[in-house]
C-alpha positions as a LaTeX table, in Angstrom:
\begin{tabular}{lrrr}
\hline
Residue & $x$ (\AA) & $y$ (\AA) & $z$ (\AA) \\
\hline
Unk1 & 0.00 & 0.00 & 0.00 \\
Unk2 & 1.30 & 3.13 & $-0.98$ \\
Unk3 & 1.53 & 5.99 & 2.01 \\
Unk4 & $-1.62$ & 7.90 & 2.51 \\
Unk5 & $-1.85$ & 11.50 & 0.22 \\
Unk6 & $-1.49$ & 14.36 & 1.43 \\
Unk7 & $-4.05$ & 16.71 & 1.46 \\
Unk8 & $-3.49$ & 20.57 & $-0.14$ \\
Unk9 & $-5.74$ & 22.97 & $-1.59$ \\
Unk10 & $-3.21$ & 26.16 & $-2.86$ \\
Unk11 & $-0.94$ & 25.52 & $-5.52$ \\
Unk12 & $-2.28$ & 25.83 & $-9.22$ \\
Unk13 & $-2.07$ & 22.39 & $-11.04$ \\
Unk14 & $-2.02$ & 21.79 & $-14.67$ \\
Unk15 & $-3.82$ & 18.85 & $-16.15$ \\
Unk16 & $-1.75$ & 17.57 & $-19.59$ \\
Unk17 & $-3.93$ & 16.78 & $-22.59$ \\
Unk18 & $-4.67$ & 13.21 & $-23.24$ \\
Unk19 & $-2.37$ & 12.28 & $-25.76$ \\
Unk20 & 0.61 & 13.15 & $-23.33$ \\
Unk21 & 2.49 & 9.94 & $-22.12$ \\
Unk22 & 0.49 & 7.79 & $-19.46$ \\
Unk23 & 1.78 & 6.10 & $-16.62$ \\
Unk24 & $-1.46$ & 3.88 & $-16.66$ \\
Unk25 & $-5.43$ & 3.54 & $-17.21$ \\
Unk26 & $-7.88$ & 3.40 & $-14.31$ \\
Unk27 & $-11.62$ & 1.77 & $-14.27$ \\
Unk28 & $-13.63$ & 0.31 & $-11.95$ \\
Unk29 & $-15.64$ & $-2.64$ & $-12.70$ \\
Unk30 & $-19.41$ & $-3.05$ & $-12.61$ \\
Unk31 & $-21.08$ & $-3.88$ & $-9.34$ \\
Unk32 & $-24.29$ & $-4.66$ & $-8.94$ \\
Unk33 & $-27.03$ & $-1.49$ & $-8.42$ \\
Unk34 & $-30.10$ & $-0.75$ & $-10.36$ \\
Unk35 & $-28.40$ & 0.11 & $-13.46$ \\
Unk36 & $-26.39$ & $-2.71$ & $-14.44$ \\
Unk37 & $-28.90$ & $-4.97$ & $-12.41$ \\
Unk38 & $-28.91$ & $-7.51$ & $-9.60$ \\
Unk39 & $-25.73$ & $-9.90$ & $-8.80$ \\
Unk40 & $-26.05$ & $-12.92$ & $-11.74$ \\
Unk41 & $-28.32$ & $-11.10$ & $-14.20$ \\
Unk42 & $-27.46$ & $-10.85$ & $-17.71$ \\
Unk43 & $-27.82$ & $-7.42$ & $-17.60$ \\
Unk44 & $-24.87$ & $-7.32$ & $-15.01$ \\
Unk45 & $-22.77$ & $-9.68$ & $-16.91$ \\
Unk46 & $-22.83$ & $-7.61$ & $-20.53$ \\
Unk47 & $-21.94$ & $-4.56$ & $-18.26$ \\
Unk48 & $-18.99$ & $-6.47$ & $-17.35$ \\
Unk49 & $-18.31$ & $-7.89$ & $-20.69$ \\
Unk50 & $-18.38$ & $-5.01$ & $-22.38$ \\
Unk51 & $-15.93$ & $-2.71$ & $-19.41$ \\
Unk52 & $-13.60$ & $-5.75$ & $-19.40$ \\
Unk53 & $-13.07$ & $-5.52$ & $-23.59$ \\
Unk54 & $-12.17$ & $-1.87$ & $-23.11$ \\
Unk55 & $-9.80$ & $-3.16$ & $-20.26$ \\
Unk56 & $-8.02$ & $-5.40$ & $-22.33$ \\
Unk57 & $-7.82$ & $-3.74$ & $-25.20$ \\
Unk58 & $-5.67$ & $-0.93$ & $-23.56$ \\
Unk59 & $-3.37$ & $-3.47$ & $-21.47$ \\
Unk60 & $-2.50$ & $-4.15$ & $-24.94$ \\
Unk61 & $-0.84$ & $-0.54$ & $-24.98$ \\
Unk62 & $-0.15$ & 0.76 & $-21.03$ \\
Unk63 & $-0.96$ & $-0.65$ & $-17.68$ \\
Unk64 & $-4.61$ & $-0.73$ & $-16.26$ \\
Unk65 & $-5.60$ & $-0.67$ & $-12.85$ \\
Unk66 & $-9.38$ & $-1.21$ & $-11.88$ \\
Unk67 & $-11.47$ & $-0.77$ & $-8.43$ \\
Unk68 & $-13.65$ & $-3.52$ & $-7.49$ \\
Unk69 & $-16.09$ & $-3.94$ & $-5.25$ \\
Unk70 & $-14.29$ & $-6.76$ & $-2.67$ \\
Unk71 & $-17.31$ & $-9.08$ & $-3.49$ \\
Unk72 & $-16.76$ & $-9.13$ & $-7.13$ \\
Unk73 & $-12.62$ & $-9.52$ & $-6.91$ \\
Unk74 & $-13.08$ & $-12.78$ & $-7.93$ \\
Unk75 & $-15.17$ & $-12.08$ & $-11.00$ \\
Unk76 & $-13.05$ & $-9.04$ & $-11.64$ \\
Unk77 & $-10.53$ & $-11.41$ & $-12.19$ \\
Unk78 & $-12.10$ & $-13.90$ & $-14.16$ \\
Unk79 & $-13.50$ & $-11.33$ & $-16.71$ \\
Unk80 & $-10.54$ & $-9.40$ & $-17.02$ \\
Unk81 & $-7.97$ & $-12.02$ & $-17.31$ \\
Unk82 & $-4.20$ & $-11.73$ & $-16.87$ \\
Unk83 & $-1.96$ & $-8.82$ & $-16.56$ \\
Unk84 & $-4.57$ & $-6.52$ & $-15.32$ \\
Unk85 & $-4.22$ & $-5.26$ & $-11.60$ \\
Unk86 & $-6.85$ & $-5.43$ & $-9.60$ \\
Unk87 & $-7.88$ & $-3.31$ & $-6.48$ \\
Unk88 & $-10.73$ & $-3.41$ & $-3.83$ \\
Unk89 & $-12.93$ & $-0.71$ & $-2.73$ \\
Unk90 & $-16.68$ & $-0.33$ & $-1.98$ \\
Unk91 & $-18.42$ & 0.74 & $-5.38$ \\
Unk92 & $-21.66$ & 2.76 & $-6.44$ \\
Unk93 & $-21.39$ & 2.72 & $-10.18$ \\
Unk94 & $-18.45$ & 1.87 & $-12.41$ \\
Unk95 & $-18.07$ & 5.23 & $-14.24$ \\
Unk96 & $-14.76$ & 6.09 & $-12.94$ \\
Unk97 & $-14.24$ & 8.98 & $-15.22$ \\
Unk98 & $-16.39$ & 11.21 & $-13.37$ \\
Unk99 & $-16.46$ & 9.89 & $-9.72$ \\
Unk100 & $-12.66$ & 9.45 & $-9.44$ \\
Unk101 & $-9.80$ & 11.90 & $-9.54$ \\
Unk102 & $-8.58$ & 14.12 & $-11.96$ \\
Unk103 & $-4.70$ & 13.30 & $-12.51$ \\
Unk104 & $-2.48$ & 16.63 & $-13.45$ \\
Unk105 & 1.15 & 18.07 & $-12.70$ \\
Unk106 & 2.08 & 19.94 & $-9.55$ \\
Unk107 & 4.95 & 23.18 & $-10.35$ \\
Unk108 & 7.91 & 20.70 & $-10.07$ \\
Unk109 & 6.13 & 18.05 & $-12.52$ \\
Unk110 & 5.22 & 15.74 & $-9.98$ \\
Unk111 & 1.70 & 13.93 & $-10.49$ \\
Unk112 & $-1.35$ & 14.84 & $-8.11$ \\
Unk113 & $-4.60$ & 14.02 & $-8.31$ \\
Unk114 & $-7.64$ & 17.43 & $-7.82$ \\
Unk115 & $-10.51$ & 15.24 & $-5.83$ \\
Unk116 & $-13.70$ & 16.95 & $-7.14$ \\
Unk117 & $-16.67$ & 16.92 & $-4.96$ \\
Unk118 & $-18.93$ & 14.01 & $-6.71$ \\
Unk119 & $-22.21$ & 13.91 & $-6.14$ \\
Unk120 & $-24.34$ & 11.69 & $-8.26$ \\
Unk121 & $-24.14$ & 13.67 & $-11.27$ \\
Unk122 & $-25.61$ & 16.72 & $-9.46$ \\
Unk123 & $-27.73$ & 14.92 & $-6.43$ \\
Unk124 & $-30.32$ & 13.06 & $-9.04$ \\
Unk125 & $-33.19$ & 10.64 & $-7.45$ \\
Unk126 & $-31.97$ & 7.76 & $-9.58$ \\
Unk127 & $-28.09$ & 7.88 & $-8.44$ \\
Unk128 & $-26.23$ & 6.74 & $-5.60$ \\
Unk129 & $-22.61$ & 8.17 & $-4.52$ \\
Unk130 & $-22.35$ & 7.27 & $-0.73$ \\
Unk131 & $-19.03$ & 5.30 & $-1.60$ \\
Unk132 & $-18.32$ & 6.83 & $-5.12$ \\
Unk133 & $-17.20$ & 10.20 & $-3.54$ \\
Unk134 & $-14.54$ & 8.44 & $-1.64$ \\
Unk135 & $-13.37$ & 7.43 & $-5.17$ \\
Unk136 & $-10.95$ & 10.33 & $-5.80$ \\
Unk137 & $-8.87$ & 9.87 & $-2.27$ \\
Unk138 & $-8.92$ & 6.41 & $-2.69$ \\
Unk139 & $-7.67$ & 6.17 & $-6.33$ \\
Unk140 & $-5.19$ & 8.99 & $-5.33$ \\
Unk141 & $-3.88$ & 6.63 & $-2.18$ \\
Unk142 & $-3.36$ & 3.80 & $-4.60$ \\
Unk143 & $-1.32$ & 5.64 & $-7.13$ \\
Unk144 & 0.81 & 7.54 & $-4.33$ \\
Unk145 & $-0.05$ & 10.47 & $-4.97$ \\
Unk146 & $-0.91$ & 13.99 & $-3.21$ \\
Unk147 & $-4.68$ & 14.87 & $-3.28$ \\
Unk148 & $-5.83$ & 18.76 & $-4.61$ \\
Unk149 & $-8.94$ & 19.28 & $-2.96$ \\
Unk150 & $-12.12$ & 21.59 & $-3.95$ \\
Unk151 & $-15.19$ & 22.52 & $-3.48$ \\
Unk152 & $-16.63$ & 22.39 & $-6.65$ \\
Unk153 & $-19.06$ & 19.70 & $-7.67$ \\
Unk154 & $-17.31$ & 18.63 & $-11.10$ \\
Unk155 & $-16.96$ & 15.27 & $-13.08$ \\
Unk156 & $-14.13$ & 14.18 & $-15.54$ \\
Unk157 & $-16.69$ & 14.14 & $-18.87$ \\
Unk158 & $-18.02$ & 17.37 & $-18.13$ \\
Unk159 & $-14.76$ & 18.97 & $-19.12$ \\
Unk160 & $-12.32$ & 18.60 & $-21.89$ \\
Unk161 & $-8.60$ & 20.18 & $-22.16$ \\
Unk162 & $-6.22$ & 20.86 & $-24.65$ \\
Unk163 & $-3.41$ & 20.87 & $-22.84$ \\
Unk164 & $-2.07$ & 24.52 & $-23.93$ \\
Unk165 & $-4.42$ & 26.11 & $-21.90$ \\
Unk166 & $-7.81$ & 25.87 & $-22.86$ \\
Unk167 & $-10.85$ & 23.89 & $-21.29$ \\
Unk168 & $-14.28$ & 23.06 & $-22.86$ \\
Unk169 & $-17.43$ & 23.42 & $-20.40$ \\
Unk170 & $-21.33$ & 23.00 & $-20.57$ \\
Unk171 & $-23.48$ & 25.44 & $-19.04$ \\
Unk172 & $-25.98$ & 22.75 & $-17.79$ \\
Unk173 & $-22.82$ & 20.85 & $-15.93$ \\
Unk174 & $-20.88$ & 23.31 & $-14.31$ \\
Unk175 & $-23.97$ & 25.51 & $-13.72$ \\
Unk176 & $-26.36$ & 23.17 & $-12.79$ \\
Unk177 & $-28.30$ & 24.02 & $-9.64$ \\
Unk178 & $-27.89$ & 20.48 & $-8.22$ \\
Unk179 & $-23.75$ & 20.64 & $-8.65$ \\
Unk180 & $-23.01$ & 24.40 & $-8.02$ \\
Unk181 & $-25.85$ & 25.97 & $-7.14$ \\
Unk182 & $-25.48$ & 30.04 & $-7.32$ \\
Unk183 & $-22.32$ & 29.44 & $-8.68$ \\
Unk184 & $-21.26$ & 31.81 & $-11.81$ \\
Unk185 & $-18.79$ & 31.43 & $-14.80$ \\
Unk186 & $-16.30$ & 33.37 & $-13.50$ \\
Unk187 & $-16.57$ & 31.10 & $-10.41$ \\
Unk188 & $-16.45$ & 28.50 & $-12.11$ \\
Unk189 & $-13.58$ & 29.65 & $-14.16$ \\
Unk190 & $-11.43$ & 30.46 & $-11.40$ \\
Unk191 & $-11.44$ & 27.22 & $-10.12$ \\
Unk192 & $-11.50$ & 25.38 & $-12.97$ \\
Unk193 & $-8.53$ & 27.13 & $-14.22$ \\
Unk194 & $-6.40$ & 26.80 & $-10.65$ \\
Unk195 & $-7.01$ & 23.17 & $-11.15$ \\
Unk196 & $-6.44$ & 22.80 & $-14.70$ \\
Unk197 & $-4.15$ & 24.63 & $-15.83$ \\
Unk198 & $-6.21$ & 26.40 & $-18.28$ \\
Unk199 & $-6.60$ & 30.35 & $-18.82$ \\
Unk200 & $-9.69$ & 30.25 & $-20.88$ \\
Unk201 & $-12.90$ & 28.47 & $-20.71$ \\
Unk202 & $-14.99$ & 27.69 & $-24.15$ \\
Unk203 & $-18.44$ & 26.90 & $-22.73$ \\
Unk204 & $-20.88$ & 25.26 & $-24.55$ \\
Unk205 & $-24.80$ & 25.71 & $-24.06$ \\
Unk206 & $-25.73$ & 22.32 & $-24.00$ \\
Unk207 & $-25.30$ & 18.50 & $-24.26$ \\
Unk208 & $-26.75$ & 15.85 & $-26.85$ \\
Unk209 & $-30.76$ & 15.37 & $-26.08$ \\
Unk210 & $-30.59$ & 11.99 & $-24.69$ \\
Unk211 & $-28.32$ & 13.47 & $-21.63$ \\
Unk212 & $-31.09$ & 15.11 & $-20.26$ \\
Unk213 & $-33.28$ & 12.24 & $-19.80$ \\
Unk214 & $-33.98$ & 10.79 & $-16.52$ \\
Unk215 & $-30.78$ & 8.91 & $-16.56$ \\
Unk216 & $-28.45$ & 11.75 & $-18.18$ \\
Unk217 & $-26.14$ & 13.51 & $-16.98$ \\
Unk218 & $-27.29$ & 16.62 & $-17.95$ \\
Unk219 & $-24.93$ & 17.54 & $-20.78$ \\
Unk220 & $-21.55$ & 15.94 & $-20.84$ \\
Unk221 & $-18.70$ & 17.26 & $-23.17$ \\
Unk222 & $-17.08$ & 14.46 & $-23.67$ \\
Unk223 & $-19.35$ & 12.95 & $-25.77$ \\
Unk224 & $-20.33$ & 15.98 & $-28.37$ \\
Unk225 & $-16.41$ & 17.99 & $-28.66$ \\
Unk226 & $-12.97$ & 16.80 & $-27.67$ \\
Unk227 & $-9.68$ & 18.68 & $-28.59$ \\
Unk228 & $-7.28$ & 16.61 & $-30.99$ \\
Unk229 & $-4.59$ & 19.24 & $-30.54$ \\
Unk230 & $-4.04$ & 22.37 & $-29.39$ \\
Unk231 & $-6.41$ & 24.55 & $-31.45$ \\
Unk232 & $-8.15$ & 21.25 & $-32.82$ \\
Unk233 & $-11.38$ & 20.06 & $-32.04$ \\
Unk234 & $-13.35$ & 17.08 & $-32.57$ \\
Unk235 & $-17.04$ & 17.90 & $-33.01$ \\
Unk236 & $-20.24$ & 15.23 & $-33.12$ \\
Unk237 & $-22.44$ & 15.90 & $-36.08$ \\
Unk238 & $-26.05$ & 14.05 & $-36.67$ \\
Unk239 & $-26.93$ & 14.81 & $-40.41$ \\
Unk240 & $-30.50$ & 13.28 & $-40.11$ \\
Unk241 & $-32.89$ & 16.36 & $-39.51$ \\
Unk242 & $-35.29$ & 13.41 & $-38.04$ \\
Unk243 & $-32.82$ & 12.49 & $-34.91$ \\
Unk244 & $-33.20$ & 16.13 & $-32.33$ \\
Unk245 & $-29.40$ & 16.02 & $-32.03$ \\
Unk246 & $-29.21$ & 17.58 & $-35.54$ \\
Unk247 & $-30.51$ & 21.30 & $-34.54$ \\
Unk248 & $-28.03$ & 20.85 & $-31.24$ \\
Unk249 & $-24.91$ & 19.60 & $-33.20$ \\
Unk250 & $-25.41$ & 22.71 & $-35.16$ \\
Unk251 & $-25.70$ & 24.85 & $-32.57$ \\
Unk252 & $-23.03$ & 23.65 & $-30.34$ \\
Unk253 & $-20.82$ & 24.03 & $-33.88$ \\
Unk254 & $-21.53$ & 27.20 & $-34.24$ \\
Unk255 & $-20.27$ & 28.38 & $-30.74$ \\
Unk256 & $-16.92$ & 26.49 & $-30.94$ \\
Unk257 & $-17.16$ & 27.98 & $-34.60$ \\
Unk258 & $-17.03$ & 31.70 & $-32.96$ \\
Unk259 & $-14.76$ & 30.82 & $-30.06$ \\
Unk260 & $-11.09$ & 31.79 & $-29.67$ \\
Unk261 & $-8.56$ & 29.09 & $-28.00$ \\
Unk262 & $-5.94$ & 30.32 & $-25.44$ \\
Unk263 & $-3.47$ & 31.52 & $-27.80$ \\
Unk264 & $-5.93$ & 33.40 & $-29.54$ \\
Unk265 & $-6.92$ & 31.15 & $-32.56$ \\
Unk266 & $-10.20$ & 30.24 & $-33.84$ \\
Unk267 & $-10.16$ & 27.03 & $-33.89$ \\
Unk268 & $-9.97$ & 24.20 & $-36.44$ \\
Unk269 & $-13.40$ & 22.15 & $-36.70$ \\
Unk270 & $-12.88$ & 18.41 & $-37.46$ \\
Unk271 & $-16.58$ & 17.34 & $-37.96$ \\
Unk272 & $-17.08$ & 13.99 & $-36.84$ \\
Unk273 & $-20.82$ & 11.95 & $-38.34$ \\
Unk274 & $-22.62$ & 10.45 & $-35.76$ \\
Unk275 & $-23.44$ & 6.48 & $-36.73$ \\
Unk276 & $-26.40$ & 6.40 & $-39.24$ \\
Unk277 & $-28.42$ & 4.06 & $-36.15$ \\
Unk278 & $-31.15$ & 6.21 & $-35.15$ \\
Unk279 & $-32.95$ & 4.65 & $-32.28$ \\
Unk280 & $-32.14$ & 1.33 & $-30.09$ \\
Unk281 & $-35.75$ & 0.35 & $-28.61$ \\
Unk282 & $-36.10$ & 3.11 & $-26.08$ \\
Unk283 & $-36.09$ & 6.18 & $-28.16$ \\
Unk284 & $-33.46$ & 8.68 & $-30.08$ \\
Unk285 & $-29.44$ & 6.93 & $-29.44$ \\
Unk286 & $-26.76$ & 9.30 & $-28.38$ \\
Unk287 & $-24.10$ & 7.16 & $-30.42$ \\
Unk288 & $-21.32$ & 8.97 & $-30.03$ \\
Unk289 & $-17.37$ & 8.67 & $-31.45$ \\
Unk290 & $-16.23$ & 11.20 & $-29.81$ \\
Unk291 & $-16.49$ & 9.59 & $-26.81$ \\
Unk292 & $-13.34$ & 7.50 & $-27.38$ \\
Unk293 & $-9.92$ & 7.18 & $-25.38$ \\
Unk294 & $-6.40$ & 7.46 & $-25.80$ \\
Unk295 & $-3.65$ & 5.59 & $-24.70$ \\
Unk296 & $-0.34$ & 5.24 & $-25.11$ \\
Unk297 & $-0.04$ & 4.49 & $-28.90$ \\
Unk298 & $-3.90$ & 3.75 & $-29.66$ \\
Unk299 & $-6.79$ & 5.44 & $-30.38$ \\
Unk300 & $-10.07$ & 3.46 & $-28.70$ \\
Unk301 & $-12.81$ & 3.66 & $-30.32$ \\
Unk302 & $-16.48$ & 3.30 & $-30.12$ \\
Unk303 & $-17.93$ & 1.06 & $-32.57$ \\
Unk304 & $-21.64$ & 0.22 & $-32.81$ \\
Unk305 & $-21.44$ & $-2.40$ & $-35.66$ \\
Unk306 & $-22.14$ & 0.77 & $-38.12$ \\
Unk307 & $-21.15$ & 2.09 & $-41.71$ \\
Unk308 & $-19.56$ & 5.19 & $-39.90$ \\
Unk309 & $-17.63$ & 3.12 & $-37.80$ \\
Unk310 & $-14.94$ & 2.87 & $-40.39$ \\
Unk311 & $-15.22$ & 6.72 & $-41.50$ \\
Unk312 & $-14.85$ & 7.43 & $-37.94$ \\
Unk313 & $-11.87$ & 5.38 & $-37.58$ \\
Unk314 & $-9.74$ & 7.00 & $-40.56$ \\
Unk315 & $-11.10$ & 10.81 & $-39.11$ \\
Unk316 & $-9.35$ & 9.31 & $-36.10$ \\
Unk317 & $-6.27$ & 7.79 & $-37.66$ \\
Unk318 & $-5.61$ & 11.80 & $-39.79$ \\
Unk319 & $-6.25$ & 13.43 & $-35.90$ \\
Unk320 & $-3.84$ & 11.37 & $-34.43$ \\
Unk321 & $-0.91$ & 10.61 & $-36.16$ \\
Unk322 & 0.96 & 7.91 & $-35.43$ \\
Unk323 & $-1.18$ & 6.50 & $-33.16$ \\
Unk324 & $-3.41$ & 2.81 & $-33.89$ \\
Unk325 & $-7.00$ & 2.98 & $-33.98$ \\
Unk326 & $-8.53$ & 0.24 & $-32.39$ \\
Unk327 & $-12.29$ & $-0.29$ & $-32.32$ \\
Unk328 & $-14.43$ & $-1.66$ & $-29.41$ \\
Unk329 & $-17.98$ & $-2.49$ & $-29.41$ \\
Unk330 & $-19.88$ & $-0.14$ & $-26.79$ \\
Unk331 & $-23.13$ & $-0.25$ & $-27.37$ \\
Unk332 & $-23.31$ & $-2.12$ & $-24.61$ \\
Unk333 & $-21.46$ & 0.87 & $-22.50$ \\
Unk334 & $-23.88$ & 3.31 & $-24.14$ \\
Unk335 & $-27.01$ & 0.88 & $-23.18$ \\
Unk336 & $-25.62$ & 1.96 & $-19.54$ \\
Unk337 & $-25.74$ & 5.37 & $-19.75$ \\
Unk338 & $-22.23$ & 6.17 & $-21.43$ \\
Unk339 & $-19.12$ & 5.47 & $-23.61$ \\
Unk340 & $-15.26$ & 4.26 & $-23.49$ \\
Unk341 & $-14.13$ & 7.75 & $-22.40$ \\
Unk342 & $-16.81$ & 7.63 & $-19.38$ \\
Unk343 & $-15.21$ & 4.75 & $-18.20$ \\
Unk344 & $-11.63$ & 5.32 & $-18.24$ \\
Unk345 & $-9.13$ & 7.49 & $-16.51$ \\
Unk346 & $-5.91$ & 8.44 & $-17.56$ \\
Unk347 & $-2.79$ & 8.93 & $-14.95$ \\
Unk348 & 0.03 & 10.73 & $-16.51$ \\
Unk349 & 3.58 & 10.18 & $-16.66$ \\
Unk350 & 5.65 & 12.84 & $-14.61$ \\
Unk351 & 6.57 & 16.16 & $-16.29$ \\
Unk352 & 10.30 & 16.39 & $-16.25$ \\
Unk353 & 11.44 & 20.01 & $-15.78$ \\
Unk354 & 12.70 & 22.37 & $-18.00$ \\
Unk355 & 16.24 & 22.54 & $-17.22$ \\
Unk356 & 17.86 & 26.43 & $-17.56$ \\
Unk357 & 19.60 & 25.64 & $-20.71$ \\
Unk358 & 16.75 & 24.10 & $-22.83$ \\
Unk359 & 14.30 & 27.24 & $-21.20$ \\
Unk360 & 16.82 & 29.25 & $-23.30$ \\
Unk361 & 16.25 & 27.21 & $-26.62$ \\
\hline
\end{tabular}
């Protein structure tokens, strides 16, 4: 066990963009609750099928650590196979992008991890986050690393960096009377930034339609616009005027169309179609590729057994050069409530400083 974190709430952190080096992957795996469904139900068992893919496809690439529940160690184990490491802890949900911690570099380089106040996705009826809140000190503990505490109620996919400075928000996150209630942008900013790394905030109105279902979270980034680059960005586009996503895709294009990055550029727009599926049984599909992860090396992608799936993958392969694009089945993930990026969480490599002579360069 690595020593217990230390606790400081002062020092402005920077979080690196996703396609910087990483030390390893974090996920937690499915326990049972009233989303993925009782203990033996098939339900509960293509929830775990479908995390433990995604597992295994990026031990291919970097090393992945994932919280269990201690009751389901053993079928932890027997899902995810060899060479993954597994840990215990008490578990509400499995979507350890948003209740665990956010991993970024301290002044000297050093990794911490900013502990966001979680709470169920801003206090919904449906939720439960009595042991997912604990996520972000615990994770933190296990990597040995210092903790950044805040107050403000924030999860991983409700904000997207580029890793030069600027951040992508949602108004209906961030803002959200059940997170921060009272709480304004330039609040919001200001801590965001301290905590990030970031100088300036792009914020988007809103999320795809399905996120603000009973079951949504109310407008995620992460699955509408991620940054490729700095001054790149990845945006979700439905063409079919019959899905309600197509008027918001617009929309949501035209703000990042009018926005400015940190450094002052407008910014390139890499449109990205959503799959041609329009519906899966219970009404409009939020299919998203956007929602995919890197990893050292590889691209992970979304697939939904689609004809976009492969146009996808090439916009992919052209945005990130060099890397492998590997595609993973998640419409299982998105059955859920979610995607690959939802359930993973990157933990950097250490930033080695800038010694005097290369500063001068």
């Amino acid at each position: 066990m690595h020593p217990a974190p230390q606790t400081t709430t002062t020092t402005v952190t920077v979080m690196p963009a996703e396609w910087a080096a990483h030390e390893r992957t974090w996920m937690a795996f499915p326990p049972p609750n009233d989303t993925f469904g009782p203990a033996g139900s098939g339900t509960l068992e293509r929830a775990r099928r479908a995390w433990a893919a995604v597992a295994r496809t990026i031990a291919r690439h970097e090393p992945v650590t994932v919280v269990a529940a201690p009751a389901d160690a053993d079928a932890a184990r027997a899902a995810l196979g060899e060479g993954i490491e597994i840990v215990t802890a008490p578990l509400d949900d499995a979507w350890l992008r948003d209740s665990g911690p956010t991993f970024a570099h301290d002044p000297d380089g050093d990794v911490v991890a900013v502990d966001w106040v979680f709470n169920g996705w801003g206090a919904q009826d449906w939720a439960a986050w009595g042991h997912d809140q604990h996520l972000g000190r615990f994770v933190a503990e296990r990597a040995g690393v210092e903790v950044r505490t805040t107050a403000l109620v924030n999860e991983g996919g409700g904000f997207h960096v580029d890793g030069a400075g600027t951040v992508l928000l949602t108004e209906t996150v961030q803002l959200d009377p059940g997170r921060n209630p009272g709480a304004t942008k330039a609040q919001v900013e200001a801590e965001v930034h301290a905590r990030l790394g970031t100088t300036t905030a792009i914020w988007l109105p809103r999320g795809l339609t399905r996120d603000y279902d009973e079951f949504g979270t109310r407008g995620h980034v992460d699955i509408v616009a991620a940054f490729a680059g700095p001054g790149t960005v990845l945006v979700h586009r439905q063409d079919d005027p019959a899905h309600p996503d197509y008027e918001v895709t617009r929309q949501i294009r035209a703000v990042l169309a009018a926005a400015v990055d940190a450094r002052g550029r407008r910014l390139r727009i890499v449109d990205v179609p959503a799959p041609t599926v329009l519906e899966a049984g219970d009404g409009f599909v939020d299919f998203s590729y956007i929602n995919h992860y890197i990893a050292n090396g590889v691209v992970v992608l979304c697939a939904f057994d689609d004809p976009h799936d492969a146009v996808a993958a090439e916009i992919l392969a052209d945005a990130y050069p060099g890397r492998a694009v590997e595609l993973v089945d998640a419409r299982d993930i998105f059955a859920f409530g979610g995607g690959i990026h939802c359930i993973t969480q990157q933990q950097p490599v250490p930033r080695r400083p800038i010694t005097a002579a290369e500063g001068l360069r």
